[in-house]
mmCIF file of C-alpha atoms in Angstrom:
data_model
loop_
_atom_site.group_PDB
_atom_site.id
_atom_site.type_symbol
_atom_site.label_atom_id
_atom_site.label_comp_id
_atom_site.label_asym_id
_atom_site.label_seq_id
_atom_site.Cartn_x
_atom_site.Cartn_y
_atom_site.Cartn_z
ATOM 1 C CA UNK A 11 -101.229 -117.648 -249.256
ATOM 2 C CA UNK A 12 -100.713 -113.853 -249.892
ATOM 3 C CA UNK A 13 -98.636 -112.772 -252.328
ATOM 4 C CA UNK A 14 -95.357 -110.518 -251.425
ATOM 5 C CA UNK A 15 -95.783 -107.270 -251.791
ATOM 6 C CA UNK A 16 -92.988 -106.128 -254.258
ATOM 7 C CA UNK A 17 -93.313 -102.384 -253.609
ATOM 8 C CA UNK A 18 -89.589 -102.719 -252.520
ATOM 9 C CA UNK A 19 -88.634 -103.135 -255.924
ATOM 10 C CA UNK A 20 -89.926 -100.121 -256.229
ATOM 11 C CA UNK A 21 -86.900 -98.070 -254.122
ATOM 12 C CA UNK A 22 -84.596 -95.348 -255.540
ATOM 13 C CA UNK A 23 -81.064 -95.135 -255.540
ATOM 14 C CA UNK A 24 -81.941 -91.350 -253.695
ATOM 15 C CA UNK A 25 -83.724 -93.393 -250.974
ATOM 16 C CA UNK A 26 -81.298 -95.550 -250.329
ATOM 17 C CA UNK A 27 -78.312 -92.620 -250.332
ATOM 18 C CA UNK A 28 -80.372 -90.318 -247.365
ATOM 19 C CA UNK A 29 -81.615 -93.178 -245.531
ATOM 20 C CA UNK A 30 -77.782 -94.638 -244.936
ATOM 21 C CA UNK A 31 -76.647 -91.436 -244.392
ATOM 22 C CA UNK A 32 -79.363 -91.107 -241.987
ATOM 23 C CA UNK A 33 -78.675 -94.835 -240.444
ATOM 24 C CA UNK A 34 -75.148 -93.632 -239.739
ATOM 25 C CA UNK A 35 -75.872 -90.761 -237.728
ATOM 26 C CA UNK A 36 -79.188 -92.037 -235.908
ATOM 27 C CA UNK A 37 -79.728 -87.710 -236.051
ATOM 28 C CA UNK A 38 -81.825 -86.268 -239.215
ATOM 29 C CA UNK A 39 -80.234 -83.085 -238.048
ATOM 30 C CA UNK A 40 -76.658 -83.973 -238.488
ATOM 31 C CA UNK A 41 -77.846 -85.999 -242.071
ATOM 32 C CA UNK A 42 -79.259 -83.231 -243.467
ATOM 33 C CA UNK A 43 -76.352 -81.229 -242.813
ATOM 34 C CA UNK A 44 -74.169 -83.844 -244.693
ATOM 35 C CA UNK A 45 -76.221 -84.393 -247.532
ATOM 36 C CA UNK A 46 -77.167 -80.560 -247.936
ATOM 37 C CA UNK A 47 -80.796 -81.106 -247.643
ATOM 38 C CA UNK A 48 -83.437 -79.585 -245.229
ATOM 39 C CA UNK A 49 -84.694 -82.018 -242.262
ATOM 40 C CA UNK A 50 -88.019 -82.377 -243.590
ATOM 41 C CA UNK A 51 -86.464 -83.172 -247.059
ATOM 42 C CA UNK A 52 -84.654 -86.094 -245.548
ATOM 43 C CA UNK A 53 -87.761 -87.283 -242.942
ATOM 44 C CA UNK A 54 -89.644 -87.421 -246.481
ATOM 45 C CA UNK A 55 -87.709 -89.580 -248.616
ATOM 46 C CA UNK A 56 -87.267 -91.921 -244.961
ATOM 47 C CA UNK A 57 -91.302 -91.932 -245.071
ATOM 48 C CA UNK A 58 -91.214 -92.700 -248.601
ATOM 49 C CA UNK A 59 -89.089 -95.359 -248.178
ATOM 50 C CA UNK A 60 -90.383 -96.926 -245.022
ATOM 51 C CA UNK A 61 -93.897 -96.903 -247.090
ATOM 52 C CA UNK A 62 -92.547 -98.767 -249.690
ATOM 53 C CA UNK A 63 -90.816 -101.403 -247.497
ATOM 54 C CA UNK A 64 -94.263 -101.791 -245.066
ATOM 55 C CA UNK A 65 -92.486 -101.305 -241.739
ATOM 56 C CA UNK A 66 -90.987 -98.362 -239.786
ATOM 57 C CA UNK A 67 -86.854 -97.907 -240.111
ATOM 58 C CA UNK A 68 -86.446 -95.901 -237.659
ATOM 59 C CA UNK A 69 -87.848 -95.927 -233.488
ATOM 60 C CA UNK A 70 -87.197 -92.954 -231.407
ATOM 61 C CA UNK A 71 -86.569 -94.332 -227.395
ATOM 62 C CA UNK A 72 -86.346 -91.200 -224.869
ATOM 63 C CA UNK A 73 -84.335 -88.619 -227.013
ATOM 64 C CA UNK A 74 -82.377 -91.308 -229.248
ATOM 65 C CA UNK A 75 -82.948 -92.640 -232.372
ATOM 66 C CA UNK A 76 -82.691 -96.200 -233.393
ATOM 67 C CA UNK A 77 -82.855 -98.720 -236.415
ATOM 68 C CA UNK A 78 -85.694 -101.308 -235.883
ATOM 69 C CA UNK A 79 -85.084 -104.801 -237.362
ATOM 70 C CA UNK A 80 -86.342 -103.673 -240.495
ATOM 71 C CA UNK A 81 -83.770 -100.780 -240.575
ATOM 72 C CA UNK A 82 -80.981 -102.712 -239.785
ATOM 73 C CA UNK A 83 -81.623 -105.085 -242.540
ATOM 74 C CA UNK A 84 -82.456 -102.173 -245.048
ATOM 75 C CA UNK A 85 -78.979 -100.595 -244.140
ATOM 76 C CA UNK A 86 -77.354 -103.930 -244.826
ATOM 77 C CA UNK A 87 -79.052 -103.724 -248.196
ATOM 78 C CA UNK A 88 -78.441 -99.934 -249.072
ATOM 79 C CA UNK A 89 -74.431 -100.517 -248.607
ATOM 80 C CA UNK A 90 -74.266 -103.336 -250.647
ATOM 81 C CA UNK A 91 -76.396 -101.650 -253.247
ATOM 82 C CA UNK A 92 -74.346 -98.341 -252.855
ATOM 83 C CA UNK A 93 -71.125 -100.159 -252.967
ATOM 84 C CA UNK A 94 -71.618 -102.110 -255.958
ATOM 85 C CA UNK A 95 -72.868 -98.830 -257.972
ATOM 86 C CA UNK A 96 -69.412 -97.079 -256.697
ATOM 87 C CA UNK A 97 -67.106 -100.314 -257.544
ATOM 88 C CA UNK A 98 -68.998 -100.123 -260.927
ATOM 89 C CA UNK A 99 -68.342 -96.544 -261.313
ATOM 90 C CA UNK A 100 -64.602 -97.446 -260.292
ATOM 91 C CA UNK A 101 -64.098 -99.439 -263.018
ATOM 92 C CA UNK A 102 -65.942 -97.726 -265.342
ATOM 93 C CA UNK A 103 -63.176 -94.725 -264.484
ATOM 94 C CA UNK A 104 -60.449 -96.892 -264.842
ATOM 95 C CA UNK A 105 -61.688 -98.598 -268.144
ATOM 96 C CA UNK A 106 -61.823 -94.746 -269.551
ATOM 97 C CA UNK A 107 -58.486 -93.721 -267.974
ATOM 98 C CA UNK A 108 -60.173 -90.203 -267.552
ATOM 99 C CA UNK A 109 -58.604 -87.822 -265.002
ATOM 100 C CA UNK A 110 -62.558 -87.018 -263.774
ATOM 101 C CA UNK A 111 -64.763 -89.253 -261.401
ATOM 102 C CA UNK A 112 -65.830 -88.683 -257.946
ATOM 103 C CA UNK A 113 -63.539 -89.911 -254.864
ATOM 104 C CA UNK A 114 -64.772 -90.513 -251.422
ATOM 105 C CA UNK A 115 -62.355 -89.597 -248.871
ATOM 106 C CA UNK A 116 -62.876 -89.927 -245.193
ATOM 107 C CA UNK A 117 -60.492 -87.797 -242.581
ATOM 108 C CA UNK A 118 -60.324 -88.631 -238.278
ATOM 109 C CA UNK A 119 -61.911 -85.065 -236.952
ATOM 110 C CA UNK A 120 -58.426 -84.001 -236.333
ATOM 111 C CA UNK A 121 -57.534 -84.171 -239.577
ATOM 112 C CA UNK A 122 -60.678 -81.363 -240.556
ATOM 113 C CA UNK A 123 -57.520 -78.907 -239.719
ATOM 114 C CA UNK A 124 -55.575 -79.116 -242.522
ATOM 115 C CA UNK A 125 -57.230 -81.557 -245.724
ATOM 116 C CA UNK A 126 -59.570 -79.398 -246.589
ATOM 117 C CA UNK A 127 -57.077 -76.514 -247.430
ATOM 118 C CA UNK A 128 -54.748 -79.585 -249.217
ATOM 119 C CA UNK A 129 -58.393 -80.577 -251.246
ATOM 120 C CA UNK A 130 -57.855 -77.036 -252.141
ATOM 121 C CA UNK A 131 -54.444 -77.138 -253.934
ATOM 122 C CA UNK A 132 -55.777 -80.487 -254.937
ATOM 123 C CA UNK A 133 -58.627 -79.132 -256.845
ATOM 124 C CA UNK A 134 -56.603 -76.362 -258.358
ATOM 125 C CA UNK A 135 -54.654 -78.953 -260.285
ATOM 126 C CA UNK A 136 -57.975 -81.543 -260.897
ATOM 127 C CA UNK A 137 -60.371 -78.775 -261.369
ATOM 128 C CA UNK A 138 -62.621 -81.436 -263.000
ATOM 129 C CA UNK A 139 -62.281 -84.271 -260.005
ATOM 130 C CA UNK A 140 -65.424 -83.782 -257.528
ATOM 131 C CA UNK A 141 -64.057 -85.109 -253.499
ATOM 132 C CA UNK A 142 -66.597 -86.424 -251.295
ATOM 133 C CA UNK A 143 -65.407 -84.927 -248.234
ATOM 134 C CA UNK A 144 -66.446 -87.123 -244.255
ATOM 135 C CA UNK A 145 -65.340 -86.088 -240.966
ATOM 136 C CA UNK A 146 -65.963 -88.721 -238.556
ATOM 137 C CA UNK A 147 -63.938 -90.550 -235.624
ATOM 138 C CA UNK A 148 -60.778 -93.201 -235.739
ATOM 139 C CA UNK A 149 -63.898 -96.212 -235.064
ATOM 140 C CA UNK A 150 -66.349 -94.839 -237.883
ATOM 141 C CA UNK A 151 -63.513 -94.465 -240.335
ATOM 142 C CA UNK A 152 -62.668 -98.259 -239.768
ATOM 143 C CA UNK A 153 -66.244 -98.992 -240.472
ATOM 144 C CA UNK A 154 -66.553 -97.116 -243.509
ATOM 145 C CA UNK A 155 -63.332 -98.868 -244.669
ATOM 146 C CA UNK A 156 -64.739 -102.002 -243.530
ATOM 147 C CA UNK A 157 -67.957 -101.510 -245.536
ATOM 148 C CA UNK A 158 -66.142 -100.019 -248.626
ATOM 149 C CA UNK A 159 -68.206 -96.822 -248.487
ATOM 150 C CA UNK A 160 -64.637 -94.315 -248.859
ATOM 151 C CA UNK A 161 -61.809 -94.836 -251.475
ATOM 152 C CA UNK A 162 -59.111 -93.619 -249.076
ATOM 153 C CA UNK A 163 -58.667 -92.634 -245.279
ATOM 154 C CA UNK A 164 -56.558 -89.878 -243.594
ATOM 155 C CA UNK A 165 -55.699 -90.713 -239.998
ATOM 156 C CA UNK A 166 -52.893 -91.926 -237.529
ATOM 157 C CA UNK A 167 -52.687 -95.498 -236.422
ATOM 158 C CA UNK A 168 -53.936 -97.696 -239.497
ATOM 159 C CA UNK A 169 -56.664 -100.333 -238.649
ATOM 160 C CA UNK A 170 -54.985 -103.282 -237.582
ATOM 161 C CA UNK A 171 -58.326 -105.306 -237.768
ATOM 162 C CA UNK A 172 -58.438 -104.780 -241.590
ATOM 163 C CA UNK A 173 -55.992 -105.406 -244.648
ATOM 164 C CA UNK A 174 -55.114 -101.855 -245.820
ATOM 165 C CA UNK A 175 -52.532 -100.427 -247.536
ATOM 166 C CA UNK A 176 -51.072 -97.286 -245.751
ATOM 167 C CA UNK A 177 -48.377 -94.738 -246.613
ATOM 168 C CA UNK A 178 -47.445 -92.102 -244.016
ATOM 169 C CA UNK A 179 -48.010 -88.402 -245.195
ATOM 170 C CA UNK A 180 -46.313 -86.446 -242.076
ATOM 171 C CA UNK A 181 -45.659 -86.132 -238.983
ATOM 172 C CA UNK A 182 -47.999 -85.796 -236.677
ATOM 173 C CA UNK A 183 -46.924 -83.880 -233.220
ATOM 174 C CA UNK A 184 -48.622 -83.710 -229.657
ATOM 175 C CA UNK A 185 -48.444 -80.927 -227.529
ATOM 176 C CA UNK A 186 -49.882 -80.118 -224.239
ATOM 177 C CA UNK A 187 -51.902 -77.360 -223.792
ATOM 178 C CA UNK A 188 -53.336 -75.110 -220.998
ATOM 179 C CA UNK A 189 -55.017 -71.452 -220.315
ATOM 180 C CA UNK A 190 -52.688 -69.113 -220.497
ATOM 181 C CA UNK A 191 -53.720 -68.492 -216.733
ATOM 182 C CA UNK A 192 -53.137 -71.533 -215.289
ATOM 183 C CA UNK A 193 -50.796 -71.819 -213.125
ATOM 184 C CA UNK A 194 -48.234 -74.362 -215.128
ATOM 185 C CA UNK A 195 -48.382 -72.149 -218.434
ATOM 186 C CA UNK A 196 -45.502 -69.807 -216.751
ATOM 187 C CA UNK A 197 -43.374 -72.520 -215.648
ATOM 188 C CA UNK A 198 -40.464 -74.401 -217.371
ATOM 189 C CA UNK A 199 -40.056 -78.550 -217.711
ATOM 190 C CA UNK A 200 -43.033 -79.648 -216.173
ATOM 191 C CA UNK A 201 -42.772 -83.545 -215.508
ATOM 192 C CA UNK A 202 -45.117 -85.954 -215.898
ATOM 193 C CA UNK A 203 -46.130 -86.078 -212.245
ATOM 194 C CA UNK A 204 -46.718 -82.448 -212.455
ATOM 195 C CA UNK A 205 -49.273 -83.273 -215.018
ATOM 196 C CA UNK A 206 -50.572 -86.196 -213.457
ATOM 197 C CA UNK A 207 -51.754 -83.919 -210.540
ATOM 198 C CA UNK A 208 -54.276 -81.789 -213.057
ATOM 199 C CA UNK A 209 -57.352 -82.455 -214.615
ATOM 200 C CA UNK A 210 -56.988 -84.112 -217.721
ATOM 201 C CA UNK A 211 -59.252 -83.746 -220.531
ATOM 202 C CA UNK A 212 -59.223 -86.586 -223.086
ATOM 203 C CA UNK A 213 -61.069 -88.026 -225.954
ATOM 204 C CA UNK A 214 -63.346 -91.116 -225.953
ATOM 205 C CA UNK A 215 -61.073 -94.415 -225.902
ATOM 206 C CA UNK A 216 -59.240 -95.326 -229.278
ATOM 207 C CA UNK A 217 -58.838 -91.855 -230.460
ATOM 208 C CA UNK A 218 -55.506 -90.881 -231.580
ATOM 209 C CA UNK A 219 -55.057 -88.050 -229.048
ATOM 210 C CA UNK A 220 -55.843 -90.455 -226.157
ATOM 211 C CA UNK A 221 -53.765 -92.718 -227.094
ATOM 212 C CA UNK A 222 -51.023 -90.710 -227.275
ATOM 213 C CA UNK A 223 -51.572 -89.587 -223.409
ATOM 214 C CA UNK A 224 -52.014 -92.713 -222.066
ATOM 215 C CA UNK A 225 -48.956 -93.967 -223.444
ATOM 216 C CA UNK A 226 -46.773 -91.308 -222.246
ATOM 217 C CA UNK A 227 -47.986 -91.874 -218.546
ATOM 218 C CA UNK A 228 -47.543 -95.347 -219.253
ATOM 219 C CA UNK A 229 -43.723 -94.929 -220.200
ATOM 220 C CA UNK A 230 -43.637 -92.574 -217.027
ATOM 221 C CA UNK A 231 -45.354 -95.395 -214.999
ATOM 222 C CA UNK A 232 -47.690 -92.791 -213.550
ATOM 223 C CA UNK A 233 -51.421 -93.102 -213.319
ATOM 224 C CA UNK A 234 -53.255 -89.380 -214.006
ATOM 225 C CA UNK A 235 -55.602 -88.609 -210.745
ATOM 226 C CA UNK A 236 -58.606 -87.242 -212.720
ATOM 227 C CA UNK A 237 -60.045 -87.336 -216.544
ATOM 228 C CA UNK A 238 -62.592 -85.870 -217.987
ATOM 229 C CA UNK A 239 -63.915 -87.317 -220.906
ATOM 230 C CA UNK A 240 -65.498 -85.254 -223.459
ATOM 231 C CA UNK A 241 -66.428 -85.448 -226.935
ATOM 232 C CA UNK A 242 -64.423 -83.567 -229.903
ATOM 233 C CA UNK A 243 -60.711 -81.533 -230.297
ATOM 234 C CA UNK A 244 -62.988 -78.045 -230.001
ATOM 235 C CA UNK A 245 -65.054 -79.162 -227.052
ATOM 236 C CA UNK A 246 -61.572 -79.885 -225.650
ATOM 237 C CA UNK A 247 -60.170 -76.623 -226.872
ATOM 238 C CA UNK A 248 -62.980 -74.422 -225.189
ATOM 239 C CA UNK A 249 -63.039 -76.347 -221.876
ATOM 240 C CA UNK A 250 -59.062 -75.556 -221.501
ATOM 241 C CA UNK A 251 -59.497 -72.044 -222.245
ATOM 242 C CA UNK A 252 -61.939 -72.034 -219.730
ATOM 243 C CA UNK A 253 -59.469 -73.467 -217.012
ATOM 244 C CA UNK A 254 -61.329 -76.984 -217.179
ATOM 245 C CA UNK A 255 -57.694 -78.901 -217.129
ATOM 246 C CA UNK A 256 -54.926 -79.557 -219.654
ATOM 247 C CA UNK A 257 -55.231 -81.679 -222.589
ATOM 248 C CA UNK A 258 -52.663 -83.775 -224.686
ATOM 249 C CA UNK A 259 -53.872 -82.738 -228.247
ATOM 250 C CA UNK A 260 -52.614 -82.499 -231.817
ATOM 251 C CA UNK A 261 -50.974 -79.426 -232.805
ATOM 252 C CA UNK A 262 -52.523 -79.276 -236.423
ATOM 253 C CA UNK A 263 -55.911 -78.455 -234.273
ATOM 254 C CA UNK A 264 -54.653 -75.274 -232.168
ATOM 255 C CA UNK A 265 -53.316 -72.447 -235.206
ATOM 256 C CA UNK A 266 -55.602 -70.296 -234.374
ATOM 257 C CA UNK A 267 -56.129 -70.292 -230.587
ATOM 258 C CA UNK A 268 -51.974 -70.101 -230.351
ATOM 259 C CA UNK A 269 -51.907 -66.986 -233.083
ATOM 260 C CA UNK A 270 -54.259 -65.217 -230.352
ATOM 261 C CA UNK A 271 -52.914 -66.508 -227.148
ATOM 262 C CA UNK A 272 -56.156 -68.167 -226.468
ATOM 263 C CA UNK A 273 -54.438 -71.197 -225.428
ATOM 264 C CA UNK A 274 -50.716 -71.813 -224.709
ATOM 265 C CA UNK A 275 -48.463 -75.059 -224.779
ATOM 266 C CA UNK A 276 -46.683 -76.175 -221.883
ATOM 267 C CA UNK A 277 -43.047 -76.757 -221.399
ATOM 268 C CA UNK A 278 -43.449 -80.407 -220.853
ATOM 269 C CA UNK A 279 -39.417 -82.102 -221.560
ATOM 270 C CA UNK A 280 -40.330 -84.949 -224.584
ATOM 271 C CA UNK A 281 -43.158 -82.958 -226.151
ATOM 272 C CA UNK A 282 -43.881 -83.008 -229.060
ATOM 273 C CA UNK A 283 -44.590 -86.296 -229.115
ATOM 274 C CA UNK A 284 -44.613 -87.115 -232.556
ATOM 275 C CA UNK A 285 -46.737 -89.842 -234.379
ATOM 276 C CA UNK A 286 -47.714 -90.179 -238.158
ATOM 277 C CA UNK A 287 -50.458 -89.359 -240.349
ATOM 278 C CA UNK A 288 -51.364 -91.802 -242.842
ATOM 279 C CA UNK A 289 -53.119 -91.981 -246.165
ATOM 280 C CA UNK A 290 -55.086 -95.164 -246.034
ATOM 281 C CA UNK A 291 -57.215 -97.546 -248.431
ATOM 282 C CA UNK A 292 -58.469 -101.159 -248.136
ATOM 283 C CA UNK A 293 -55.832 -103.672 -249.690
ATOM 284 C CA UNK A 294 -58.461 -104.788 -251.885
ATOM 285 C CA UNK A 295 -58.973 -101.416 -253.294
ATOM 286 C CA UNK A 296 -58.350 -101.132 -257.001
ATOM 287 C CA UNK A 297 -58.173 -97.216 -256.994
ATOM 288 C CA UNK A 298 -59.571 -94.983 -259.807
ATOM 289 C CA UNK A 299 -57.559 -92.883 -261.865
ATOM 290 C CA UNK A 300 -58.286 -89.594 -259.714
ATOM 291 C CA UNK A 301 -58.085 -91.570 -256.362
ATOM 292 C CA UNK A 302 -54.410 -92.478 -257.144
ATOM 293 C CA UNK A 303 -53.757 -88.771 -258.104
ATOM 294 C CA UNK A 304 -55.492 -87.994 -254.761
ATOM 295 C CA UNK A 305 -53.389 -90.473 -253.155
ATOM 296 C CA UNK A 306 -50.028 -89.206 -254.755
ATOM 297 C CA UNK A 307 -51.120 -85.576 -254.027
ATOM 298 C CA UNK A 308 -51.455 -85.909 -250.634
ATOM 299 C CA UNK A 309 -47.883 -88.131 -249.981
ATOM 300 C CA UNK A 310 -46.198 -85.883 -251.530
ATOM 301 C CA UNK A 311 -47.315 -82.789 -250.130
ATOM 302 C CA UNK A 312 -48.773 -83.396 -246.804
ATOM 303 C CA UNK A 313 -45.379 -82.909 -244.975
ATOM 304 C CA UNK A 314 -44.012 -80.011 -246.324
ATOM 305 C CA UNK A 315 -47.377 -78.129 -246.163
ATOM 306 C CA UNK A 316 -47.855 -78.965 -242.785
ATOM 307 C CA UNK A 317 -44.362 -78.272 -241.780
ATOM 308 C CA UNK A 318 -45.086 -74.997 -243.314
ATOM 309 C CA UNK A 319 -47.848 -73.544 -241.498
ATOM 310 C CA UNK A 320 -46.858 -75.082 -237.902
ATOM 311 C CA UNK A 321 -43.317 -74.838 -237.359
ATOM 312 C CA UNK A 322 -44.075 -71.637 -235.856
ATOM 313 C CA UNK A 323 -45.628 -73.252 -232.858
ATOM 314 C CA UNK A 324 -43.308 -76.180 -232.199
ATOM 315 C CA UNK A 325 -40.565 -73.425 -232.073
ATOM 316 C CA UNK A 326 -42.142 -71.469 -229.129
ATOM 317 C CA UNK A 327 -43.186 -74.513 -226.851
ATOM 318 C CA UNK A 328 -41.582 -72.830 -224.036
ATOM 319 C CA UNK A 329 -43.826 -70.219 -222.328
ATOM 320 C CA UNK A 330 -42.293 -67.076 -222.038
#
């Protein structure tokens, strides 16, 4: 009988970091640009690993990317490796009750609007504290909570499919928006059936935003005539300004495009409609020293910051 071949043993913790980050996205485009690296960079150490396990990782089918059965069992093996390193680096920061460390945090893309800037005031106080920042959706959030990969989670609706801890951080408000020339943008309490006659542009299913615009026809018993699915807050954003439809989205996304007039809200009676932010970790979670500080830091500052820098909006909802 032939003897394994124990190359495997023979992986490196740098292997196994770019080729999950790599499984996640199924794009060595969008890895690279996460882990900092150039493409070829990351197709090496992928190579490099694939040598060492025998078999390929990765099959490309039309224009997609996939994990082979190989893959899928190597990305199985890189989390739990990568997991157990960070719990052991956990407790290793809690046994030293040092203010440094490194925290993973994970934000919903909506929340890209405003964390980064609260990292900053963050940082300014835990100079020494290095955050892992991840922008992904509501569903890969869950998963990285699922799999342990992130220390804490900003978002809206907790996961109800996992045991987490959550703390709301703010209030989260939902405006309608629309070009400045369409035709609705000069008028004064539209109703629902007004909007149910546009083109609406939503988010894929389970998103936050979504949600929020399928429960307010729901509580108007109204069905919307046409949606338009499409795939981030800016993609959203651009197609409104182009006259595409209206769009229920979260006001922490639209500063900018309401400083310039880019995009106005609409007079809609009931709006905002206002839903929560949370700060979330898994129940199990035994959090470092700087997570916790992370954690207090944002509760304690989210609402007033965000209060802040978008009353000025939620004051104007009526056009003029």
């Amino acid at each position: 009988m032939k003897t394994p071949d124990n190359r495997i043993r023979n992986v490196t913790l740098r292997q196994l970091q770019i080729f999950s980050v790599a499984a996640r996205h199924l794009n060595f485009a969008r890895a690279s640009e996460e882990l900092h690296l150039t493409q070829p960079a990351v197709w090496m150490q992928v190579k490099q690993l694939e040598d060492l396990v025998g078999l390929p990782l990765f099959e490309k089918i039309g224009r997609k990317l996939y994990l082979t059965a190989a893959g899928d069992e190597m990305r199985h093996t890189a989390a739990t490796v990568l997991a157990e390193i960070r719990r052991t680096e956990e407790r290793i920061a809690l046994l030293a009750g040092g203010r440094g460390g490194t925290i993973a945090l994970a934000v919903v893309s909506t929340g890209k609007y405003f964390v980064p800037r609260l990292l900053a005031l963050f940082r300014e106080q835990q100079p020494e504290v290095q955050v892992n920042l991840t922008v992904a959706n509501r569903d890969q959030l869950v998963q990285m909570l699922a799999r342990n990969e992130v220390d804490l989670c900003v978002m809206g609706r907790p996961p109800a499919e996992l045991e987490t801890v959550a703390q709301p951080i703010a209030p989260h408000p939902h405006v309608v928006i629309a070009s400045p020339a369409h035709p609705l943008a000069r008028e004064r309490g539209v109703t629902a059936q007004q909007l149910a006659r546009e083109t609406l542009l939503l988010r894929e299913p389970g998103s936050g935003s979504r949600a929020v615009m399928e429960g307010y026809f729901a509580a108007h018993r109204i069905e919307p005539r046409h949606t338009v699915m499409l795939g981030s807050s800016e993609t959203i954003k651009q197609a409104v300004m182009a006259n595409m439809g209206i769009a229920f989205i979260s006001l922490h996304t639209l500063d900018l495009e309401l400083r310039t007039g880019e995009l106005v809200l609409l007079d809609v009676p009931g709006t905002p409609l206002m839903r929560e932010w949370h700060v979330v970790r898994l129940a199990s979670k035994q959090l470092a020293p700087s997570a916790q500080a992370l954690w207090d830091f944002v509760a304690t500052r989210a609402a007033s910051w965000l209060d802040a820098t978008f009353r000025r909006h939620t004051a104007a909802l009526a056009p003029p």
